[in-house]
Amino acid sequence: MSKVVWGILSSANIGIKRVIPAIQAGERGVIGAIASRDAAKAAATAQRFGIPRSYGSYEALLADPDIEAIYNPLPNHLHVEWTVKALDAGKHVLCEKPIALDAAEAQAMVAARDRSGKRVIEAFMVRHHPQWHRVRELVRAGRIGTVCALQSAFTFPMRDPNNVRNVPAYGGGALYDVGCYPIVTARYVFGAEPERAIALVNRDAAGGVDQVTSGLLAFPRGGQLVFSSALKLALYQRVVILGTEGRIEVPVPFTPPKEQGTRIIIDSGGSVDGSSAAVEQLAPVDQYLLQCDLAAAAFRGELEQEFPIEDAIANMRVIDALYRSARSGRWEKP
Ligand SMILES: NC(=O)c1ccc[n+]([C@@H]2O[C@H](COP(=O)([O-])OP(=O)(O)OC[C@H]3O[C@@H](n4cnc5c(N)ncnc54)[C@H](OP(=O)(O)O)[C@@H]3O)[C@@H](O)[C@H]2O)c1
């Protein structure tokens, strides 16, 4: 089977650091071209990665008939616009998270997918990491009894005021950038949508983006997620799943380095200091590589998408509800 020919939309950092190398290391894809608003930057990036063609505009990339799929890592406010343009140009799309600035905007992707017959996937790489497949298996097998609550944090220091995360007009802010991960993870573990949401937001006085956002989601049958996300705190990420018969802890839940194995801690609660815990060790994998190879298989129609764009819109509805709650001070329904 021939490889899917990808086009890379911009010289985004996440593409350069993770996704371009992942496509190139994978089995299912090859990169045919890259575009930047700056032709020289596109050419330099193409040369660095051995990409055969480069373009000085995004339009030129979409007009390239040899490109079958687009990877869209533009700033958040451009996700919908360029994903829809790519679908309308007859390309499949892997689009970075969060899929849009709100769920209403994201609906345009459904219409574009349906009229183009092409596929569009939100790039939540975490759900392709075997550690989350294993956690879901343990939960479904009842290893910690009935799951009652997830606790999570995802924080890191991004102090550059010009970074897209700190620019309100570009869809900056902690909830869009990192708070989306605890949400997608809780929806994955519970296998359900939250019924209501409440949030507390601390905004950056100067720039206006949310710097620290904490949220509480109520899932069916009493399930809960409580999380904090932040852009100017020290690097930290964690998920703890609390059940009636124990807890599962995932120490590096979202961005485990591809060179390092991961651990899942399972504790039946026999000791208060955690010494009763068992540890499962998983081999190192590149979750971006798995994501891109699975996307390529989905683009070729070889597998059903487990998470269609409607799932991305459901995640977006939760983010919308949390931002609404921060304004209203009340519980909001996604
Ligand atoms: N899944 C993950 O692990 C992960 C990790 C990090 C980020 N992300 C997501 O990936 C996206 C990009 O994040 P990033 O940190 O890679 O951003 P970034 O380095 O700032 O890259 C964004 C790129 O978009 C292009 N662009 C077009 N219009 C722009 C504008 N008005 N302002 C700034 N850049 C503009 C620029 O490329 P040209 O100059 O070449 O046109 C720029 O390099 C975000 O949606 C983010 O949420 C995902």
CSV table of C-alpha atoms and ligand atoms in Angstrom, one decimal:
chain,number,residue,atom,x,y,z
A,1,MET,CA,0.0,0.0,0.0
A,2,SER,CA,1.4,3.4,-1.0
A,3,LYS,CA,2.0,5.9,1.8
A,4,VAL,CA,-0.3,8.9,2.4
A,5,VAL,CA,1.3,12.1,1.2
A,6,TRP,CA,1.0,14.8,3.8
A,7,GLY,CA,1.3,18.6,3.5
A,8,ILE,CA,2.3,20.6,6.6
A,9,LEU,CA,0.5,23.8,7.1
A,10,SER,CA,3.0,26.2,8.7
A,11,SER,CA,6.3,25.9,10.4
A,12,ALA,CA,4.6,25.5,13.9
A,13,ASN,CA,6.8,24.4,16.7
A,14,ILE,CA,4.7,21.3,17.4
A,15,GLY,CA,5.1,20.2,13.8
A,16,ILE,CA,8.9,20.7,13.9
A,17,LYS,CA,9.4,19.1,17.3
A,18,ARG,CA,7.0,16.2,17.2
A,19,VAL,CA,4.7,15.7,14.2
A,20,ILE,CA,7.0,16.0,11.2
A,21,PRO,CA,9.5,13.6,12.7
A,22,ALA,CA,6.6,11.2,13.7
A,23,ILE,CA,5.2,11.1,10.2
A,24,GLN,CA,8.7,10.5,8.8
A,25,ALA,CA,9.4,7.8,11.3
A,26,GLY,CA,6.0,6.1,10.8
A,27,GLU,CA,5.1,3.4,8.3
A,28,ARG,CA,2.1,5.0,6.7
A,29,GLY,CA,3.0,8.5,5.7
A,30,VAL,CA,5.5,10.7,3.7
A,31,ILE,CA,5.7,14.5,3.7
A,32,GLY,CA,5.3,15.9,0.2
A,33,ALA,CA,5.4,19.6,1.0
A,34,ILE,CA,5.4,22.3,3.7
A,35,ALA,CA,4.0,25.9,3.6
A,36,SER,CA,4.7,29.0,5.6
A,37,ARG,CA,3.6,32.6,5.3
A,38,ASP,CA,7.3,33.2,4.8
A,39,ALA,CA,8.7,31.4,1.8
A,40,ALA,CA,12.3,31.4,3.1
A,41,LYS,CA,11.1,29.7,6.4
A,42,ALA,CA,9.2,27.1,4.4
A,43,ALA,CA,12.3,26.4,2.3
A,44,ALA,CA,14.6,26.2,5.3
A,45,THR,CA,12.2,23.8,7.1
A,46,ALA,CA,11.8,21.7,4.0
A,47,GLN,CA,15.6,21.4,3.6
A,48,ARG,CA,16.0,20.5,7.3
A,49,PHE,CA,13.6,17.6,7.1
A,50,GLY,CA,14.2,16.5,3.5
A,51,ILE,CA,10.7,17.6,2.4
A,52,PRO,CA,10.7,17.8,-1.5
A,53,ARG,CA,8.5,21.0,-2.0
A,54,SER,CA,7.9,24.2,0.0
A,55,TYR,CA,5.4,27.0,-0.5
A,56,GLY,CA,5.3,30.6,0.6
A,57,SER,CA,1.5,30.5,1.1
A,58,TYR,CA,-1.0,28.1,2.6
A,59,GLU,CA,-3.2,28.4,-0.5
A,60,ALA,CA,-0.4,27.1,-2.7
A,61,LEU,CA,-0.1,24.0,-0.5
A,62,LEU,CA,-3.8,23.3,-0.8
A,63,ALA,CA,-3.6,23.7,-4.5
A,64,ASP,CA,-0.9,21.0,-4.8
A,65,PRO,CA,-2.6,18.0,-6.4
A,66,ASP,CA,-0.1,15.5,-5.0
A,67,ILE,CA,-1.0,16.3,-1.4
A,68,GLU,CA,-3.6,13.9,0.1
A,69,ALA,CA,-3.7,15.0,3.7
A,70,ILE,CA,-3.0,18.2,5.6
A,71,TYR,CA,-1.6,18.5,9.1
A,72,ASN,CA,-3.0,21.8,10.5
A,73,PRO,CA,-1.1,23.1,13.6
A,74,LEU,CA,-2.0,26.8,13.1
A,75,PRO,CA,-2.9,28.9,16.1
A,76,ASN,CA,-6.3,28.0,17.5
A,77,HIS,CA,-8.3,30.8,15.9
A,78,LEU,CA,-7.3,29.5,12.4
A,79,HIS,CA,-8.1,25.8,13.0
A,80,VAL,CA,-11.6,26.0,11.5
A,81,GLU,CA,-10.9,28.3,8.6
A,82,TRP,CA,-8.0,26.3,7.2
A,83,THR,CA,-9.4,22.9,8.0
A,84,VAL,CA,-12.5,23.8,6.0
A,85,LYS,CA,-10.4,25.2,3.2
A,86,ALA,CA,-8.3,22.0,3.1
A,87,LEU,CA,-11.4,19.7,3.1
A,88,ASP,CA,-12.9,21.8,0.3
A,89,ALA,CA,-9.6,21.4,-1.6
A,90,GLY,CA,-10.2,17.7,-1.4
A,91,LYS,CA,-7.7,16.9,1.4
A,92,HIS,CA,-8.1,14.9,4.6
A,93,VAL,CA,-7.1,16.8,7.7
A,94,LEU,CA,-5.4,16.1,11.0
A,95,CYS,CA,-6.1,19.3,13.0
A,96,GLU,CA,-4.5,20.3,16.2
A,97,LYS,CA,-6.5,20.6,19.5
A,98,PRO,CA,-8.6,22.4,20.5
A,99,ILE,CA,-10.5,21.9,17.3
A,100,ALA,CA,-12.0,25.5,17.3
A,101,LEU,CA,-12.7,28.4,19.6
A,102,ASP,CA,-16.2,27.1,20.3
A,103,ALA,CA,-18.5,24.3,19.3
A,104,ALA,CA,-20.7,26.5,17.1
A,105,GLU,CA,-17.7,27.5,15.0
A,106,ALA,CA,-16.6,23.8,14.8
A,107,GLN,CA,-19.9,22.8,13.2
A,108,ALA,CA,-18.5,24.2,9.9
A,109,MET,CA,-16.1,21.2,9.9
A,110,VAL,CA,-18.9,18.8,9.9
A,111,ALA,CA,-20.5,20.4,6.9
A,112,ALA,CA,-17.2,20.6,5.1
A,113,ARG,CA,-16.5,16.9,5.8
A,114,ASP,CA,-19.9,15.9,4.6
A,115,ARG,CA,-19.7,17.8,1.3
A,116,SER,CA,-16.1,16.8,0.6
A,117,GLY,CA,-16.3,13.1,1.6
A,118,LYS,CA,-12.9,13.6,3.3
A,119,ARG,CA,-12.0,12.8,6.8
A,120,VAL,CA,-11.1,15.2,9.6
A,121,ILE,CA,-9.5,14.2,12.9
A,122,GLU,CA,-8.6,16.2,16.0
A,123,ALA,CA,-5.0,15.6,17.0
A,124,PHE,CA,-5.4,14.4,20.6
A,125,MET,CA,-2.4,12.2,20.6
A,126,VAL,CA,-2.9,11.0,24.2
A,127,ARG,CA,-5.7,8.7,23.3
A,128,HIS,CA,-3.3,6.7,21.0
A,129,HIS,CA,-0.8,6.0,23.8
A,130,PRO,CA,-1.0,2.4,25.1
A,131,GLN,CA,-1.0,3.6,28.7
A,132,TRP,CA,-4.5,5.0,28.2
A,133,HIS,CA,-5.7,1.9,26.4
A,134,ARG,CA,-4.4,-0.1,29.4
A,135,VAL,CA,-6.0,2.3,32.0
A,136,ARG,CA,-9.4,2.0,30.2
A,137,GLU,CA,-9.0,-1.8,30.2
A,138,LEU,CA,-8.3,-1.8,33.9
A,139,VAL,CA,-11.2,0.4,34.7
A,140,ARG,CA,-13.6,-1.6,32.5
A,141,ALA,CA,-12.4,-4.8,34.2
A,142,GLY,CA,-13.3,-3.3,37.6
A,143,ARG,CA,-9.8,-3.3,38.9
A,144,ILE,CA,-10.4,-0.3,41.2
A,145,GLY,CA,-14.2,-1.0,41.6
A,146,THR,CA,-16.5,1.7,40.5
A,147,VAL,CA,-14.7,4.9,39.3
A,148,CYS,CA,-16.0,7.9,41.2
A,149,ALA,CA,-13.6,10.7,40.5
A,150,LEU,CA,-10.7,11.8,38.4
A,151,GLN,CA,-8.2,14.4,39.7
A,152,SER,CA,-5.9,16.0,37.2
A,153,ALA,CA,-3.5,18.9,36.7
A,154,PHE,CA,-1.6,20.1,33.6
A,155,THR,CA,0.5,23.1,34.1
A,156,PHE,CA,3.7,24.5,32.5
A,157,PRO,CA,5.5,27.8,32.3
A,158,MET,CA,4.9,29.8,29.1
A,159,ARG,CA,5.9,33.4,29.9
A,160,ASP,CA,6.6,34.7,26.4
A,161,PRO,CA,3.9,37.4,25.9
A,162,ASN,CA,4.1,36.9,22.2
A,163,ASN,CA,3.5,33.2,22.2
A,164,VAL,CA,0.2,32.2,20.7
A,165,ARG,CA,-0.9,30.8,24.1
A,166,ASN,CA,-0.8,34.3,25.6
A,167,VAL,CA,-2.7,36.1,22.8
A,168,PRO,CA,-6.4,36.3,23.4
A,169,ALA,CA,-7.2,36.9,19.7
A,170,TYR,CA,-5.4,33.7,18.7
A,171,GLY,CA,-7.4,31.5,21.1
A,172,GLY,CA,-4.7,31.6,23.9
A,173,GLY,CA,-5.4,30.6,27.4
A,174,ALA,CA,-4.8,27.7,29.8
A,175,LEU,CA,-8.1,26.0,29.3
A,176,TYR,CA,-7.8,25.8,25.5
A,177,ASP,CA,-4.1,24.9,25.6
A,178,VAL,CA,-3.8,22.3,28.5
A,179,GLY,CA,-7.2,22.2,30.3
A,180,CYS,CA,-8.6,20.4,27.3
A,181,TYR,CA,-6.5,17.3,28.2
A,182,PRO,CA,-8.0,16.4,31.6
A,183,ILE,CA,-11.4,16.9,29.9
A,184,VAL,CA,-10.7,14.6,27.0
A,185,THR,CA,-9.2,12.0,29.4
A,186,ALA,CA,-12.2,12.1,31.8
A,187,ARG,CA,-14.6,11.6,28.9
A,188,TYR,CA,-12.4,8.7,27.7
A,189,VAL,CA,-12.3,7.0,31.1
A,190,PHE,CA,-16.0,7.5,31.9
A,191,GLY,CA,-17.0,6.8,28.3
A,192,ALA,CA,-19.7,9.5,28.8
A,193,GLU,CA,-20.3,13.2,28.4
A,194,PRO,CA,-20.5,15.4,31.5
A,195,GLU,CA,-23.9,16.8,32.4
A,196,ARG,CA,-22.8,20.0,34.0
A,197,ALA,CA,-19.6,22.1,34.5
A,198,ILE,CA,-18.4,24.8,36.8
A,199,ALA,CA,-15.1,26.7,36.6
A,200,LEU,CA,-12.9,29.3,38.3
A,201,VAL,CA,-10.7,31.4,36.0
A,202,ASN,CA,-7.8,33.7,36.8
A,203,ARG,CA,-7.1,36.0,33.9
A,204,ASP,CA,-3.9,37.7,33.1
A,205,ALA,CA,-4.6,41.4,33.8
A,206,ALA,CA,-2.4,42.6,31.0
A,207,GLY,CA,-3.2,40.2,28.2
A,208,GLY,CA,-6.6,38.9,29.1
A,209,VAL,CA,-6.0,35.1,28.5
A,210,ASP,CA,-6.9,32.7,31.4
A,211,GLN,CA,-3.7,31.8,33.2
A,212,VAL,CA,-5.1,29.4,35.8
A,213,THR,CA,-8.4,27.6,35.2
A,214,SER,CA,-9.8,25.0,37.4
A,215,GLY,CA,-12.9,23.1,36.7
A,216,LEU,CA,-15.3,20.5,38.0
A,217,LEU,CA,-17.4,18.3,35.7
A,218,ALA,CA,-20.3,16.1,36.8
A,219,PHE,CA,-20.7,12.9,34.8
A,220,PRO,CA,-23.6,10.5,34.8
A,221,ARG,CA,-24.0,8.2,37.8
A,222,GLY,CA,-22.1,10.6,40.1
A,223,GLY,CA,-18.7,10.6,38.2
A,224,GLN,CA,-16.6,13.6,38.8
A,225,LEU,CA,-13.6,15.3,37.2
A,226,VAL,CA,-11.7,18.0,39.2
A,227,PHE,CA,-8.8,19.7,37.4
A,228,SER,CA,-6.4,22.6,37.2
A,229,SER,CA,-4.7,24.0,34.1
A,230,ALA,CA,-2.2,26.8,34.0
A,231,LEU,CA,0.2,28.6,31.7
A,232,LYS,CA,2.6,30.2,34.1
A,233,LEU,CA,3.2,27.5,36.7
A,234,ALA,CA,6.0,25.0,37.0
A,235,LEU,CA,5.8,22.0,34.7
A,236,TYR,CA,3.5,19.3,36.1
A,237,GLN,CA,1.0,16.8,34.8
A,238,ARG,CA,-0.9,14.0,36.6
A,239,VAL,CA,-4.1,12.0,36.5
A,240,VAL,CA,-5.4,10.1,39.5
A,241,ILE,CA,-8.5,7.9,39.1
A,242,LEU,CA,-10.3,7.2,42.4
A,243,GLY,CA,-12.5,4.1,42.6
A,244,THR,CA,-14.4,2.3,45.3
A,245,GLU,CA,-11.7,-0.4,45.5
A,246,GLY,CA,-8.5,1.6,44.8
A,247,ARG,CA,-6.8,4.2,42.7
A,248,ILE,CA,-5.0,4.3,39.4
A,249,GLU,CA,-2.4,7.0,38.9
A,250,VAL,CA,-0.8,8.0,35.6
A,251,PRO,CA,2.3,10.0,36.4
A,252,VAL,CA,3.0,11.3,32.9
A,253,PRO,CA,-0.5,11.3,31.4
A,254,PHE,CA,-0.2,13.7,28.5
A,255,THR,CA,3.2,14.1,27.0
A,256,PRO,CA,5.4,11.1,27.9
A,257,PRO,CA,8.7,11.5,26.0
A,258,LYS,CA,9.0,8.9,23.2
A,259,GLU,CA,12.3,7.7,24.6
A,260,GLN,CA,11.0,6.9,28.0
A,261,GLY,CA,8.7,4.1,29.2
A,262,THR,CA,5.6,5.0,31.2
A,263,ARG,CA,4.2,3.8,34.5
A,264,ILE,CA,0.7,3.0,35.7
A,265,ILE,CA,0.3,2.9,39.5
A,266,ILE,CA,-2.5,0.7,40.8
A,267,ASP,CA,-3.2,0.8,44.5
A,268,SER,CA,-5.9,-1.1,46.4
A,269,GLY,CA,-5.4,1.2,49.3
A,270,GLY,CA,-3.7,-1.3,51.6
A,271,SER,CA,-1.4,1.4,53.0
A,272,VAL,CA,-1.8,5.1,53.5
A,273,ASP,CA,1.6,6.0,52.1
A,274,GLY,CA,1.1,4.2,48.8
A,275,SER,CA,3.6,1.3,49.5
A,276,SER,CA,0.8,-1.2,48.7
A,277,ALA,CA,0.8,0.0,45.1
A,278,ALA,CA,1.7,-2.2,42.1
A,279,VAL,CA,3.4,-0.6,39.2
A,280,GLU,CA,2.9,-1.6,35.5
A,281,GLN,CA,5.7,-0.6,33.3
A,282,LEU,CA,5.0,0.2,29.6
A,283,ALA,CA,7.6,0.3,26.8
A,284,PRO,CA,8.5,3.7,25.2
A,285,VAL,CA,6.4,4.6,22.3
A,286,ASP,CA,6.0,7.8,20.1
A,287,GLN,CA,2.3,8.7,20.6
A,288,TYR,CA,2.5,11.2,17.7
A,289,LEU,CA,3.8,8.4,15.4
A,290,LEU,CA,0.8,6.2,16.4
A,291,GLN,CA,-1.5,9.1,15.9
A,292,CYS,CA,-0.3,9.9,12.4
A,293,ASP,CA,-0.2,6.3,11.2
A,294,LEU,CA,-3.7,5.7,12.5
A,295,ALA,CA,-4.9,8.9,10.8
A,296,ALA,CA,-3.3,7.7,7.5
A,297,ALA,CA,-5.2,4.4,7.8
A,298,ALA,CA,-8.4,6.3,8.6
A,299,PHE,CA,-7.9,8.6,5.6
A,300,ARG,CA,-7.5,5.5,3.3
A,301,GLY,CA,-10.8,4.1,4.8
A,302,GLU,CA,-9.0,1.1,6.4
A,303,LEU,CA,-10.4,1.7,9.8
A,304,GLU,CA,-13.4,3.5,11.4
A,305,GLN,CA,-12.4,6.6,13.3
A,306,GLU,CA,-12.9,5.9,17.0
A,307,PHE,CA,-13.2,9.6,17.6
A,308,PRO,CA,-14.9,11.4,14.7
A,309,ILE,CA,-15.2,15.2,14.5
A,310,GLU,CA,-18.4,15.0,16.5
A,311,ASP,CA,-16.3,13.8,19.5
A,312,ALA,CA,-14.1,16.9,19.1
A,313,ILE,CA,-17.2,19.1,19.1
A,314,ALA,CA,-18.4,17.3,22.3
A,315,ASN,CA,-15.1,18.2,23.9
A,316,MET,CA,-15.5,21.8,22.7
A,317,ARG,CA,-19.0,22.0,24.3
A,318,VAL,CA,-17.4,21.2,27.7
A,319,ILE,CA,-14.8,24.0,27.2
A,320,ASP,CA,-17.6,26.4,26.2
A,321,ALA,CA,-19.6,25.5,29.3
A,322,LEU,CA,-16.5,26.0,31.5
A,323,TYR,CA,-15.9,29.5,30.1
A,324,ARG,CA,-19.6,30.3,30.4
A,325,SER,CA,-19.5,29.2,34.0
A,326,ALA,CA,-16.5,31.4,34.8
A,327,ARG,CA,-18.6,34.3,33.5
A,328,SER,CA,-21.9,33.4,35.1
A,329,GLY,CA,-20.5,31.9,38.4
A,330,ARG,CA,-23.0,29.1,38.0
A,331,TRP,CA,-23.1,25.5,36.9
A,332,GLU,CA,-23.5,25.3,33.1
A,333,LYS,CA,-24.7,22.5,30.8
A,334,PRO,CA,-22.3,21.6,28.0
B,1,LIG,N1,-0.8,17.9,20.4
B,1,LIG,C1,0.2,18.5,21.0
B,1,LIG,O1,1.0,17.9,21.7
B,1,LIG,C2,0.4,20.0,20.9
B,1,LIG,C3,1.5,20.6,21.4
B,1,LIG,C4,1.7,21.9,21.2
B,1,LIG,C5,0.8,22.7,20.5
B,1,LIG,N2,-0.3,22.1,20.0
B,1,LIG,C6,-1.3,22.9,19.2
B,1,LIG,O2,-0.6,23.2,18.0
B,1,LIG,C7,-1.0,24.5,17.6
B,1,LIG,C8,0.3,25.3,17.3
B,1,LIG,O3,1.0,25.4,18.5
B,1,LIG,P1,2.5,25.8,18.5
B,1,LIG,O4,3.0,26.0,19.9
B,1,LIG,O5,3.3,24.9,17.6
B,1,LIG,O6,2.5,27.3,17.8
B,1,LIG,P2,3.5,28.1,17.0
B,1,LIG,O7,4.9,27.5,17.1
B,1,LIG,O8,3.3,29.5,17.4
B,1,LIG,O9,3.1,27.8,15.5
B,1,LIG,C9,2.0,28.3,14.9
B,1,LIG,C10,2.3,28.6,13.4
B,1,LIG,O10,1.1,29.1,12.8
B,1,LIG,C11,1.5,30.0,11.8
B,1,LIG,N3,0.7,31.2,11.9
B,1,LIG,C12,-0.2,31.6,11.0
B,1,LIG,N4,-0.8,32.7,11.4
B,1,LIG,C13,-0.2,33.1,12.6
B,1,LIG,C14,-0.4,34.2,13.4
B,1,LIG,N5,-1.3,35.1,13.2
B,1,LIG,N6,0.4,34.2,14.5
B,1,LIG,C15,1.3,33.3,14.8
B,1,LIG,N7,1.5,32.2,14.0
B,1,LIG,C16,0.7,32.1,12.9
B,1,LIG,C17,3.0,30.3,11.9
B,1,LIG,O11,3.7,29.6,10.9
B,1,LIG,P3,4.3,30.2,9.6
B,1,LIG,O12,5.0,31.5,10.0
B,1,LIG,O13,5.2,29.2,9.1
B,1,LIG,O14,3.2,30.5,8.6
B,1,LIG,C18,3.4,29.7,13.2
B,1,LIG,O15,4.7,29.1,13.2
B,1,LIG,C19,-2.0,25.0,18.6
B,1,LIG,O16,-3.3,24.8,18.2
B,1,LIG,C20,-1.7,24.2,19.8
B,1,LIG,O17,-2.8,24.0,20.7
B,1,LIG,C21,-0.5,20.7,20.2
